[in-house]
């Protein structure tokens, strides 16, 4: 789920889906984003129906309230209709009921994701593939991505999720199909995280974002390599493919550092690992 979720059209459609889920009038429209938005609506309803029996930290409550109040003030949710009388210049047009519901829906989504982080995640963070709460664990991860404030934050989250998938892989190492599926998810998270961080580094001509990639690769390589030494390992060939991806990511980060250092412009070419830089003039 990306930041486009909060575009106006998506927000309005999200508001409609929430209305329908709560017994409101059915809207005879379809959107290409319905599958994605329906999943978020389902999370909101599940959080409402099955409230987690977890004490929420007071500091989190304070931070969440401040975030929602700031969003309300910025977006004008709940503001009374005003007319431009006796005021220099004209005020913004009064918000329509439809737009107010749409922006309110954004707040519902933000709040639902935040609640998931504080409550449901506490109960599901140790869930493993096949456990009843594993789906909620993955939904919580998607909520974290939706709430991330920048591509750097999202990139770091994806790398954190790749670490989590590796921990899970160790628990299903004797199940070849399950092991391969978890490594597929791990590799997908690795590509997403590396692509976001390398893109930021190239766009800003600043290698700082690559530090998170290097730190991730160092620890991840050690653990993945350690899986190969286990006598009960399910699929060594599959593990080697994940190691090859980590090697490719490291080479891409190194190449970008060199390109930034020698003043090359942001690369035009890109692939699953992000911008693909040309070699510096002296290296050709």
mmCIF file of C-alpha atoms in Angstrom:
data_model
loop_
_atom_site.group_PDB
_atom_site.id
_atom_site.type_symbol
_atom_site.label_atom_id
_atom_site.label_comp_id
_atom_site.label_asym_id
_atom_site.label_seq_id
_atom_site.Cartn_x
_atom_site.Cartn_y
_atom_site.Cartn_z
ATOM 1 C CA UNK A 1 0.000 0.000 0.000
ATOM 2 C CA UNK A 2 1.572 3.286 -1.013
ATOM 3 C CA UNK A 3 1.006 6.966 -0.297
ATOM 4 C CA UNK A 4 -1.389 7.228 -3.293
ATOM 5 C CA UNK A 5 -4.004 5.712 -0.988
ATOM 6 C CA UNK A 6 -4.606 9.192 0.354
ATOM 7 C CA UNK A 7 -5.276 10.856 -2.955
ATOM 8 C CA UNK A 8 -8.682 12.471 -3.069
ATOM 9 C CA UNK A 9 -10.338 9.932 -5.362
ATOM 10 C CA UNK A 10 -9.091 7.005 -3.322
ATOM 11 C CA UNK A 11 -10.162 8.710 -0.107
ATOM 12 C CA UNK A 12 -13.657 9.317 -1.472
ATOM 13 C CA UNK A 13 -13.943 5.699 -2.569
ATOM 14 C CA UNK A 14 -12.661 4.562 0.817
ATOM 15 C CA UNK A 15 -15.389 6.665 2.457
ATOM 16 C CA UNK A 16 -18.009 4.974 0.264
ATOM 17 C CA UNK A 17 -16.744 1.508 1.155
ATOM 18 C CA UNK A 18 -16.816 2.377 4.854
ATOM 19 C CA UNK A 19 -20.404 3.612 4.491
ATOM 20 C CA UNK A 20 -21.420 0.389 2.762
ATOM 21 C CA UNK A 21 -19.638 -1.778 5.347
ATOM 22 C CA UNK A 22 -21.534 0.025 8.117
ATOM 23 C CA UNK A 23 -24.935 -0.482 6.479
ATOM 24 C CA UNK A 24 -25.060 2.702 4.460
ATOM 25 C CA UNK A 25 -26.370 3.205 0.943
ATOM 26 C CA UNK A 26 -24.633 1.085 -1.661
ATOM 27 C CA UNK A 27 -22.769 3.059 -4.316
ATOM 28 C CA UNK A 28 -22.991 1.483 -7.755
ATOM 29 C CA UNK A 29 -19.440 2.262 -8.768
ATOM 30 C CA UNK A 30 -16.242 0.296 -9.017
ATOM 31 C CA UNK A 31 -12.655 1.417 -8.676
ATOM 32 C CA UNK A 32 -9.415 -0.250 -9.650
ATOM 33 C CA UNK A 33 -8.291 0.353 -6.082
ATOM 34 C CA UNK A 34 -11.282 -1.487 -4.542
ATOM 35 C CA UNK A 35 -9.359 -4.660 -3.713
ATOM 36 C CA UNK A 36 -6.690 -2.707 -1.876
ATOM 37 C CA UNK A 37 -9.148 -0.419 -0.109
ATOM 38 C CA UNK A 38 -11.469 -3.282 0.817
ATOM 39 C CA UNK A 39 -8.591 -4.925 2.663
ATOM 40 C CA UNK A 40 -8.114 -1.744 4.728
ATOM 41 C CA UNK A 41 -11.848 -1.505 5.419
ATOM 42 C CA UNK A 42 -11.741 -5.115 6.639
ATOM 43 C CA UNK A 43 -8.906 -4.238 9.011
ATOM 44 C CA UNK A 44 -10.903 -1.270 10.362
ATOM 45 C CA UNK A 45 -13.977 -3.436 10.978
ATOM 46 C CA UNK A 46 -11.920 -6.205 12.562
ATOM 47 C CA UNK A 47 -10.306 -3.734 14.918
ATOM 48 C CA UNK A 48 -13.738 -2.429 15.876
ATOM 49 C CA UNK A 49 -15.248 -5.890 16.410
ATOM 50 C CA UNK A 50 -12.265 -7.552 18.113
ATOM 51 C CA UNK A 51 -10.690 -4.917 20.249
ATOM 52 C CA UNK A 52 -7.256 -6.058 21.455
ATOM 53 C CA UNK A 53 -6.931 -6.680 25.177
ATOM 54 C CA UNK A 54 -3.690 -4.718 25.322
ATOM 55 C CA UNK A 55 -2.913 -1.623 27.354
ATOM 56 C CA UNK A 56 -1.934 1.234 25.063
ATOM 57 C CA UNK A 57 1.074 3.260 26.183
ATOM 58 C CA UNK A 58 0.138 6.741 27.438
ATOM 59 C CA UNK A 59 2.864 8.354 25.332
ATOM 60 C CA UNK A 60 1.432 6.693 22.220
ATOM 61 C CA UNK A 61 -2.070 7.988 23.048
ATOM 62 C CA UNK A 62 -0.721 11.518 23.378
ATOM 63 C CA UNK A 63 1.186 11.304 20.107
ATOM 64 C CA UNK A 64 -1.785 9.811 18.235
ATOM 65 C CA UNK A 65 -4.130 12.506 19.514
ATOM 66 C CA UNK A 66 -1.710 15.258 18.464
ATOM 67 C CA UNK A 67 -1.358 13.720 15.002
ATOM 68 C CA UNK A 68 -5.127 13.448 14.482
ATOM 69 C CA UNK A 69 -5.811 16.947 15.783
ATOM 70 C CA UNK A 70 -3.159 18.343 13.435
ATOM 71 C CA UNK A 71 -4.714 16.451 10.526
ATOM 72 C CA UNK A 72 -8.186 17.744 11.412
ATOM 73 C CA UNK A 73 -6.917 21.327 11.507
ATOM 74 C CA UNK A 74 -4.960 20.961 8.279
ATOM 75 C CA UNK A 75 -7.752 19.252 6.321
ATOM 76 C CA UNK A 76 -10.627 21.244 7.822
ATOM 77 C CA UNK A 77 -12.627 18.168 8.867
ATOM 78 C CA UNK A 78 -15.659 19.245 10.854
ATOM 79 C CA UNK A 79 -15.204 22.929 10.095
ATOM 80 C CA UNK A 80 -18.430 24.886 9.869
ATOM 81 C CA UNK A 81 -19.390 26.376 6.524
ATOM 82 C CA UNK A 82 -18.251 29.967 6.268
ATOM 83 C CA UNK A 83 -19.073 32.878 4.010
ATOM 84 C CA UNK A 84 -16.673 35.518 2.831
ATOM 85 C CA UNK A 85 -18.274 38.581 4.407
ATOM 86 C CA UNK A 86 -16.280 41.365 6.003
ATOM 87 C CA UNK A 87 -12.996 39.579 5.345
ATOM 88 C CA UNK A 88 -10.297 40.846 3.051
ATOM 89 C CA UNK A 89 -10.078 38.410 0.166
ATOM 90 C CA UNK A 90 -12.244 35.344 -0.199
ATOM 91 C CA UNK A 91 -12.260 32.340 2.068
ATOM 92 C CA UNK A 92 -11.913 28.813 0.741
ATOM 93 C CA UNK A 93 -15.210 27.324 -0.439
ATOM 94 C CA UNK A 94 -17.126 25.455 2.209
ATOM 95 C CA UNK A 95 -16.316 21.768 2.200
ATOM 96 C CA UNK A 96 -19.035 19.580 0.760
ATOM 97 C CA UNK A 97 -20.456 16.723 2.800
ATOM 98 C CA UNK A 98 -18.891 14.258 0.395
ATOM 99 C CA UNK A 99 -15.423 15.717 0.777
ATOM 100 C CA UNK A 100 -15.814 15.964 4.536
ATOM 101 C CA UNK A 101 -16.693 12.245 4.683
ATOM 102 C CA UNK A 102 -13.760 11.452 2.443
ATOM 103 C CA UNK A 103 -11.331 13.351 4.620
ATOM 104 C CA UNK A 104 -12.917 11.846 7.696
ATOM 105 C CA UNK A 105 -12.312 8.454 6.127
ATOM 106 C CA UNK A 106 -8.636 9.283 5.891
ATOM 107 C CA UNK A 107 -8.608 9.907 9.628
ATOM 108 C CA UNK A 108 -10.376 6.602 10.204
ATOM 109 C CA UNK A 109 -7.728 4.851 8.154
ATOM 110 C CA UNK A 110 -4.928 6.617 9.996
ATOM 111 C CA UNK A 111 -6.484 5.832 13.360
ATOM 112 C CA UNK A 112 -7.120 2.209 12.414
ATOM 113 C CA UNK A 113 -3.531 1.799 11.357
ATOM 114 C CA UNK A 114 -2.286 3.476 14.512
ATOM 115 C CA UNK A 115 -4.468 1.279 16.709
ATOM 116 C CA UNK A 116 -3.131 -1.739 14.870
ATOM 117 C CA UNK A 117 0.394 -0.655 15.698
ATOM 118 C CA UNK A 118 -0.356 -0.232 19.396
ATOM 119 C CA UNK A 119 -2.719 -3.102 20.118
ATOM 120 C CA UNK A 120 -3.066 -5.807 17.501
ATOM 121 C CA UNK A 121 0.637 -5.747 16.693
ATOM 122 C CA UNK A 122 1.463 -6.452 20.325
ATOM 123 C CA UNK A 123 -0.602 -9.630 20.153
ATOM 124 C CA UNK A 124 0.512 -10.734 16.677
ATOM 125 C CA UNK A 125 4.143 -9.638 16.416
ATOM 126 C CA UNK A 126 5.410 -13.146 17.226
ATOM 127 C CA UNK A 127 2.923 -14.938 14.938
ATOM 128 C CA UNK A 128 4.440 -17.348 12.410
ATOM 129 C CA UNK A 129 3.207 -18.516 8.991
ATOM 130 C CA UNK A 130 0.188 -20.740 9.591
ATOM 131 C CA UNK A 131 -0.768 -19.099 12.895
ATOM 132 C CA UNK A 132 -4.206 -17.525 13.242
ATOM 133 C CA UNK A 133 -2.764 -14.049 13.836
ATOM 134 C CA UNK A 134 -0.226 -14.144 11.018
ATOM 135 C CA UNK A 135 -2.565 -12.362 8.594
ATOM 136 C CA UNK A 136 -3.073 -9.592 11.145
ATOM 137 C CA UNK A 137 0.692 -9.323 11.546
ATOM 138 C CA UNK A 138 1.072 -8.707 7.820
ATOM 139 C CA UNK A 139 -1.855 -6.229 7.862
ATOM 140 C CA UNK A 140 -0.096 -4.328 10.633
ATOM 141 C CA UNK A 141 2.998 -4.115 8.455
ATOM 142 C CA UNK A 142 0.930 -2.652 5.617
ATOM 143 C CA UNK A 143 -0.534 -0.121 8.057
ATOM 144 C CA UNK A 144 2.987 0.891 9.091
ATOM 145 C CA UNK A 145 3.882 1.479 5.443
ATOM 146 C CA UNK A 146 0.744 3.573 4.906
ATOM 147 C CA UNK A 147 1.636 5.749 7.886
ATOM 148 C CA UNK A 148 5.317 6.172 6.957
ATOM 149 C CA UNK A 149 6.166 9.804 6.287
ATOM 150 C CA UNK A 150 8.848 9.428 3.608
ATOM 151 C CA UNK A 151 10.435 7.046 1.115
ATOM 152 C CA UNK A 152 13.380 6.661 3.486
ATOM 153 C CA UNK A 153 11.052 5.528 6.270
ATOM 154 C CA UNK A 154 9.245 3.152 3.919
ATOM 155 C CA UNK A 155 12.531 1.765 2.629
ATOM 156 C CA UNK A 156 13.780 1.102 6.148
ATOM 157 C CA UNK A 157 10.474 -0.559 7.041
ATOM 158 C CA UNK A 158 10.714 -2.898 4.056
ATOM 159 C CA UNK A 159 14.209 -3.911 5.156
ATOM 160 C CA UNK A 160 12.917 -4.491 8.698
ATOM 161 C CA UNK A 161 10.204 -6.727 7.255
ATOM 162 C CA UNK A 162 12.833 -8.640 5.271
ATOM 163 C CA UNK A 163 14.645 -9.322 8.549
ATOM 164 C CA UNK A 164 11.371 -10.534 10.047
ATOM 165 C CA UNK A 165 10.762 -12.873 7.096
ATOM 166 C CA UNK A 166 14.243 -14.328 7.619
ATOM 167 C CA UNK A 167 13.441 -15.044 11.269
ATOM 168 C CA UNK A 168 10.258 -16.779 10.122
ATOM 169 C CA UNK A 169 12.136 -18.804 7.513
ATOM 170 C CA UNK A 170 14.240 -20.366 10.247
ATOM 171 C CA UNK A 171 11.075 -21.773 11.848
ATOM 172 C CA UNK A 172 9.809 -23.449 8.658
ATOM 173 C CA UNK A 173 13.169 -24.644 7.352
ATOM 174 C CA UNK A 174 12.031 -28.303 7.232
ATOM 175 C CA UNK A 175 8.999 -27.417 5.064
ATOM 176 C CA UNK A 176 10.354 -26.875 1.567
ATOM 177 C CA UNK A 177 7.277 -25.145 0.132
ATOM 178 C CA UNK A 178 6.709 -23.000 3.200
ATOM 179 C CA UNK A 179 10.383 -22.090 3.399
ATOM 180 C CA UNK A 180 10.506 -21.067 -0.247
ATOM 181 C CA UNK A 181 7.342 -18.951 0.125
ATOM 182 C CA UNK A 182 8.772 -17.051 3.100
ATOM 183 C CA UNK A 183 12.034 -16.415 1.242
ATOM 184 C CA UNK A 184 10.011 -15.150 -1.748
ATOM 185 C CA UNK A 185 8.373 -12.601 0.553
ATOM 186 C CA UNK A 186 11.738 -11.768 2.117
ATOM 187 C CA UNK A 187 13.314 -11.121 -1.279
ATOM 188 C CA UNK A 188 10.347 -8.979 -2.357
ATOM 189 C CA UNK A 189 10.721 -6.830 0.782
ATOM 190 C CA UNK A 190 14.472 -6.590 0.166
ATOM 191 C CA UNK A 191 13.962 -5.348 -3.396
ATOM 192 C CA UNK A 192 11.349 -2.791 -2.329
ATOM 193 C CA UNK A 193 13.480 -1.439 0.499
ATOM 194 C CA UNK A 194 16.671 -1.255 -1.536
ATOM 195 C CA UNK A 195 14.860 0.352 -4.487
ATOM 196 C CA UNK A 196 13.343 3.107 -2.317
ATOM 197 C CA UNK A 197 16.616 3.907 -0.565
ATOM 198 C CA UNK A 198 18.802 3.827 -3.672
ATOM 199 C CA UNK A 199 16.286 6.051 -5.466
ATOM 200 C CA UNK A 200 16.433 8.629 -2.667
ATOM 201 C CA UNK A 201 20.239 8.528 -2.707
ATOM 202 C CA UNK A 202 20.365 9.043 -6.486
ATOM 203 C CA UNK A 203 17.752 11.818 -6.534
ATOM 204 C CA UNK A 204 19.464 13.752 -3.743
ATOM 205 C CA UNK A 205 23.033 12.919 -4.840
ATOM 206 C CA UNK A 206 23.544 11.985 -1.191
ATOM 207 C CA UNK A 207 24.781 8.525 -0.166
ATOM 208 C CA UNK A 208 23.391 8.812 3.374
ATOM 209 C CA UNK A 209 20.331 6.694 2.516
ATOM 210 C CA UNK A 210 22.672 3.892 1.442
ATOM 211 C CA UNK A 211 23.962 3.487 5.010
ATOM 212 C CA UNK A 212 20.735 1.694 5.955
ATOM 213 C CA UNK A 213 21.209 -0.629 2.972
ATOM 214 C CA UNK A 214 24.777 -1.466 4.001
ATOM 215 C CA UNK A 215 23.783 -2.141 7.607
ATOM 216 C CA UNK A 216 20.941 -4.390 6.488
ATOM 217 C CA UNK A 217 23.080 -6.346 4.043
ATOM 218 C CA UNK A 218 25.821 -7.001 6.582
ATOM 219 C CA UNK A 219 23.517 -8.639 9.115
ATOM 220 C CA UNK A 220 21.240 -10.303 6.580
ATOM 221 C CA UNK A 221 24.102 -12.018 4.734
ATOM 222 C CA UNK A 222 25.420 -13.556 7.951
ATOM 223 C CA UNK A 223 22.070 -15.044 8.930
ATOM 224 C CA UNK A 224 21.170 -16.278 5.446
ATOM 225 C CA UNK A 225 24.608 -17.863 5.070
ATOM 226 C CA UNK A 226 24.116 -19.544 8.436
ATOM 227 C CA UNK A 227 21.015 -21.301 7.111
ATOM 228 C CA UNK A 228 23.162 -23.160 4.593
ATOM 229 C CA UNK A 229 25.132 -24.814 7.388
ATOM 230 C CA UNK A 230 22.101 -26.415 9.044
ATOM 231 C CA UNK A 231 21.709 -30.152 8.503
ATOM 232 C CA UNK A 232 17.893 -29.860 8.444
ATOM 233 C CA UNK A 233 17.866 -27.120 5.813
ATOM 234 C CA UNK A 234 14.971 -27.444 3.353
ATOM 235 C CA UNK A 235 16.289 -25.939 0.150
ATOM 236 C CA UNK A 236 19.892 -24.778 -0.191
ATOM 237 C CA UNK A 237 19.462 -23.726 -3.829
ATOM 238 C CA UNK A 238 16.614 -21.414 -2.865
ATOM 239 C CA UNK A 239 18.734 -19.900 -0.096
ATOM 240 C CA UNK A 240 21.594 -19.290 -2.515
ATOM 241 C CA UNK A 241 19.253 -17.261 -4.718
ATOM 242 C CA UNK A 242 18.495 -15.007 -1.768
ATOM 243 C CA UNK A 243 22.209 -14.635 -1.110
ATOM 244 C CA UNK A 244 22.724 -13.686 -4.760
ATOM 245 C CA UNK A 245 20.089 -10.959 -4.402
ATOM 246 C CA UNK A 246 21.887 -9.563 -1.344
ATOM 247 C CA UNK A 247 25.156 -9.553 -3.291
ATOM 248 C CA UNK A 248 23.485 -7.711 -6.187
ATOM 249 C CA UNK A 249 22.021 -5.147 -3.774
ATOM 250 C CA UNK A 250 25.454 -4.572 -2.269
ATOM 251 C CA UNK A 251 26.991 -4.066 -5.695
ATOM 252 C CA UNK A 252 24.253 -1.575 -6.599
ATOM 253 C CA UNK A 253 24.797 0.422 -3.411
ATOM 254 C CA UNK A 254 28.565 0.496 -4.021
ATOM 255 C CA UNK A 255 28.084 1.608 -7.635
ATOM 256 C CA UNK A 256 25.769 4.424 -6.559
ATOM 257 C CA UNK A 257 28.233 5.629 -3.950
ATOM 258 C CA UNK A 258 30.945 5.812 -6.604
ATOM 259 C CA UNK A 259 28.644 7.601 -9.077
ATOM 260 C CA UNK A 260 27.647 10.181 -6.460
ATOM 261 C CA UNK A 261 31.274 10.683 -5.416
ATOM 262 C CA UNK A 262 32.404 11.426 -8.987
ATOM 263 C CA UNK A 263 29.480 13.776 -9.640
ATOM 264 C CA UNK A 264 27.473 11.780 -12.159
ATOM 265 C CA UNK A 265 23.825 12.894 -12.604
ATOM 266 C CA UNK A 266 20.977 10.720 -11.356
ATOM 267 C CA UNK A 267 20.797 7.597 -13.544
ATOM 268 C CA UNK A 268 18.005 7.404 -16.106
ATOM 269 C CA UNK A 269 18.028 3.604 -16.144
ATOM 270 C CA UNK A 270 16.381 1.712 -13.306
ATOM 271 C CA UNK A 271 15.410 -1.834 -12.361
ATOM 272 C CA UNK A 272 14.085 -3.798 -9.372
ATOM 273 C CA UNK A 273 16.943 -2.527 -7.188
ATOM 274 C CA UNK A 274 16.502 1.105 -8.195
ATOM 275 C CA UNK A 275 18.686 3.426 -10.293
ATOM 276 C CA UNK A 276 21.427 1.691 -12.284
ATOM 277 C CA UNK A 277 24.359 4.149 -12.529
ATOM 278 C CA UNK A 278 26.967 4.301 -15.241
ATOM 279 C CA UNK A 279 30.611 3.850 -14.370
ATOM 280 C CA UNK A 280 32.641 6.913 -13.462
ATOM 281 C CA UNK A 281 34.801 8.220 -16.360
ATOM 282 C CA UNK A 282 38.034 6.965 -14.826
ATOM 283 C CA UNK A 283 36.622 3.436 -14.402
ATOM 284 C CA UNK A 284 35.718 2.919 -18.066
#
